[in-house]
Amino acid sequence: MGEVKLLGVWPSPYVYRIIWALELKGVKYEYVEGEFHKPDFTDLLYKYNPVYKKVPVLVHDGKPIAESTVILEYIEETWPYPPLLPQDPYERAMARFWVSFAEEKSISFMSFFVTVGEEFQNATKEVREVLKVLEETIGGEKYFGGEEIGVLDINLGWIALSFGVIEDVVGVEVLVVNDFPCLFTWVQNFREHPAIKTNLPSHQELFAYYKQKRDTIIPSEVAS
Ligand SMILES: N[C@@H](CCC(=O)N[C@@H](CS)C(=O)NCC(=O)O)C(=O)O
């Protein structure tokens, strides 16, 4: 298996993607959790990811790989079982298509978190549209990957990880059971999976983190 190290910071949703994938595949790894203001950590990060200087970075036998979607592909090729991508080439292409869709649309969720007024109304509308597409895509399946967690589940896992917290911080609920019953069930299924549920931060900790983050971006007199 070789030596596997993961560089991350708490509570990065991109880092969680890699934690979940490694856990699902039973890969033994050392998690190096750091903070961006600590030089010991940033020296290491800049050495391993000089282009973007972002986490996650996976270091396999001394060789660094950056960018969560690239790391997920590497993990899938290096430790193929249990698979995160379907065996059928067309189904694989479709899984990659939806990963690309999810990556592109994640910007709307960011706007939902950091805007007010008309911009916020537009972002909320966009988030609803994206959720509607995802609702139709998952339909009655347990996971986006079918009976097992697949690459799209991992990619979208941040919704199960933190979107509920973000809604609480913003004070607006969008992903509600009446509007998105299949996605709502998926959030529960995903969070309940044994490899995931032991690797999720608490709602309370995340709330404090996101509240503080939003307060620094949007002054309270603007937010109210
Ligand atoms: N596209 C990257 C995004 C990673 C990312 O944005 N990581 C954040 C933490 S959540 C980061 O390292 N930011 C660097 C900084 O804040 O200095 C990926 O998928 O890995």
Coordinates of C-alpha atoms in Angstrom, one line a residue, residues 25-187:
K25 CA -11.6 1.8 0.6
G26 CA -10.0 0.8 3.9
V27 CA -6.7 2.6 3.0
K28 CA -4.5 3.2 6.1
Y29 CA -3.3 6.8 6.1
E30 CA -1.8 9.4 8.4
Y31 CA -3.9 12.5 8.7
V32 CA -1.8 15.6 9.1
E33 CA -4.2 18.3 10.3
G34 CA -2.9 21.8 10.3
E35 CA -3.8 25.4 10.4
F36 CA -3.1 28.0 7.7
H37 CA -1.4 30.5 10.1
K38 CA 1.1 27.9 11.4
P39 CA 4.4 28.1 9.4
D40 CA 5.2 24.4 10.0
F41 CA 2.1 23.4 8.2
T42 CA 2.2 26.1 5.4
D43 CA 5.8 25.2 4.6
L44 CA 4.7 21.6 4.1
L45 CA 1.7 22.7 2.1
Y46 CA 3.6 25.1 -0.2
K47 CA 6.2 22.4 -0.8
Y48 CA 3.5 19.8 -1.8
N49 CA 1.0 22.1 -3.5
P50 CA 3.1 25.1 -4.8
V51 CA 0.6 25.9 -7.5
Y52 CA -2.7 26.4 -5.5
K53 CA -1.4 26.2 -1.9
K54 CA -4.6 24.5 -0.9
V55 CA -5.7 21.4 1.0
P56 CA -6.3 18.6 0.5
V57 CA -3.0 17.1 -0.6
L58 CA -2.5 13.4 -0.7
V59 CA 1.1 12.2 -0.4
H60 CA 1.6 8.7 -1.5
D61 CA 5.1 7.3 -1.0
G62 CA 6.4 10.9 -1.0
K63 CA 4.6 11.9 -4.2
P64 CA 2.0 14.7 -3.7
I65 CA -1.3 15.0 -5.5
A66 CA -3.5 18.1 -5.1
E67 CA -7.1 19.0 -6.0
S68 CA -9.8 16.8 -4.4
T69 CA -11.4 15.6 -7.7
V70 CA -8.0 14.6 -9.0
I71 CA -7.1 12.9 -5.8
L72 CA -10.4 10.9 -5.9
E73 CA -9.5 9.7 -9.4
Y74 CA -6.0 8.7 -8.1
I75 CA -7.5 6.8 -5.2
E76 CA -9.9 5.0 -7.5
E77 CA -7.1 3.9 -9.8
T78 CA -4.7 3.0 -7.0
W79 CA -7.1 1.2 -4.7
P80 CA -10.0 0.1 -7.0
Y81 CA -12.0 -1.9 -4.4
P82 CA -14.7 -1.2 -3.5
P83 CA -15.2 0.9 -6.6
L84 CA -16.5 4.5 -6.5
L85 CA -17.0 4.6 -10.3
P86 CA -19.3 2.2 -12.2
Q87 CA -17.6 -0.6 -14.3
D88 CA -19.6 0.3 -17.5
P89 CA -17.8 3.0 -19.6
Y90 CA -21.0 4.9 -20.3
E91 CA -22.0 4.8 -16.6
R92 CA -18.5 6.0 -15.7
A93 CA -18.8 8.9 -18.1
M94 CA -22.2 9.8 -16.6
A95 CA -20.8 9.7 -13.1
R96 CA -18.0 12.1 -14.3
F97 CA -20.5 14.3 -16.0
W98 CA -22.5 14.7 -12.8
V99 CA -19.3 15.4 -10.8
S100 CA -18.4 18.1 -13.2
F101 CA -22.0 19.5 -12.9
A102 CA -21.8 19.5 -9.1
E103 CA -18.4 21.2 -9.1
E104 CA -19.6 23.9 -11.5
K105 CA -22.8 24.6 -9.6
S106 CA -21.2 24.7 -6.1
I107 CA -20.6 28.4 -6.6
S108 CA -24.4 29.1 -6.2
F109 CA -24.2 27.6 -2.7
M110 CA -21.3 29.8 -1.9
S111 CA -23.3 32.8 -3.0
F112 CA -26.2 31.6 -0.8
F113 CA -23.8 31.8 2.2
V114 CA -22.1 35.1 1.5
T115 CA -24.7 37.4 0.0
V116 CA -27.7 39.5 1.0
G117 CA -30.6 41.3 -0.7
E118 CA -31.3 40.7 -4.3
E119 CA -28.0 38.7 -4.8
F120 CA -29.1 36.4 -2.0
Q121 CA -32.6 36.0 -3.6
N122 CA -31.0 35.0 -6.9
A123 CA -28.6 32.6 -5.2
T124 CA -31.4 30.9 -3.4
K125 CA -33.3 30.5 -6.6
E126 CA -30.2 29.0 -8.3
V127 CA -29.6 26.6 -5.3
R128 CA -33.2 25.4 -5.6
E129 CA -32.8 24.8 -9.3
V130 CA -29.6 22.8 -8.7
L131 CA -31.2 20.8 -5.9
K132 CA -34.2 20.1 -8.2
V133 CA -31.9 18.6 -10.8
L134 CA -30.1 16.5 -8.2
E135 CA -33.5 15.4 -6.8
E136 CA -34.5 14.1 -10.2
T137 CA -31.1 12.5 -10.7
I138 CA -31.1 10.4 -7.5
G139 CA -34.8 9.6 -7.7
G140 CA -35.6 6.7 -5.3
E141 CA -32.0 5.4 -5.2
K142 CA -30.3 5.0 -1.8
Y143 CA -27.1 6.8 -3.1
F144 CA -26.2 8.6 -6.3
G145 CA -24.0 5.5 -6.8
G146 CA -27.0 3.2 -6.4
E147 CA -26.9 0.7 -3.5
E148 CA -23.3 1.8 -2.6
I149 CA -21.7 5.2 -2.2
G150 CA -20.1 6.4 -5.4
V151 CA -17.9 9.3 -6.5
L152 CA -20.8 11.7 -6.9
D153 CA -22.0 10.9 -3.3
I154 CA -18.5 11.8 -2.1
N155 CA -18.3 14.9 -4.3
L156 CA -21.7 16.1 -3.0
G157 CA -21.1 14.9 0.5
W158 CA -20.4 18.4 1.6
I159 CA -24.2 19.0 1.3
A160 CA -24.8 16.3 3.8
L161 CA -21.9 17.6 5.9
S162 CA -22.6 21.2 6.1
F163 CA -25.5 22.6 4.1
G164 CA -27.9 22.1 7.0
V165 CA -25.6 24.1 9.2
I166 CA -25.2 26.8 6.5
E167 CA -29.0 27.1 6.3
D168 CA -29.1 27.5 10.1
V169 CA -26.5 30.3 10.0
V170 CA -28.2 32.1 7.1
G171 CA -31.6 31.5 8.7
V172 CA -33.3 30.2 5.5
E173 CA -34.1 26.5 4.9
V174 CA -34.1 25.3 1.3
L175 CA -33.4 21.5 1.5
V176 CA -36.7 20.6 3.1
V177 CA -38.4 17.2 3.0
N178 CA -41.5 18.4 1.3
D179 CA -39.7 20.0 -1.6
F180 CA -36.8 17.5 -2.0
P181 CA -37.8 14.2 -0.4
C182 CA -35.3 12.1 -2.2
L183 CA -32.3 14.4 -1.5
F184 CA -33.5 14.7 2.1
T185 CA -33.4 10.9 2.5
W186 CA -30.0 10.8 0.7
V187 CA -28.6 13.2 3.3

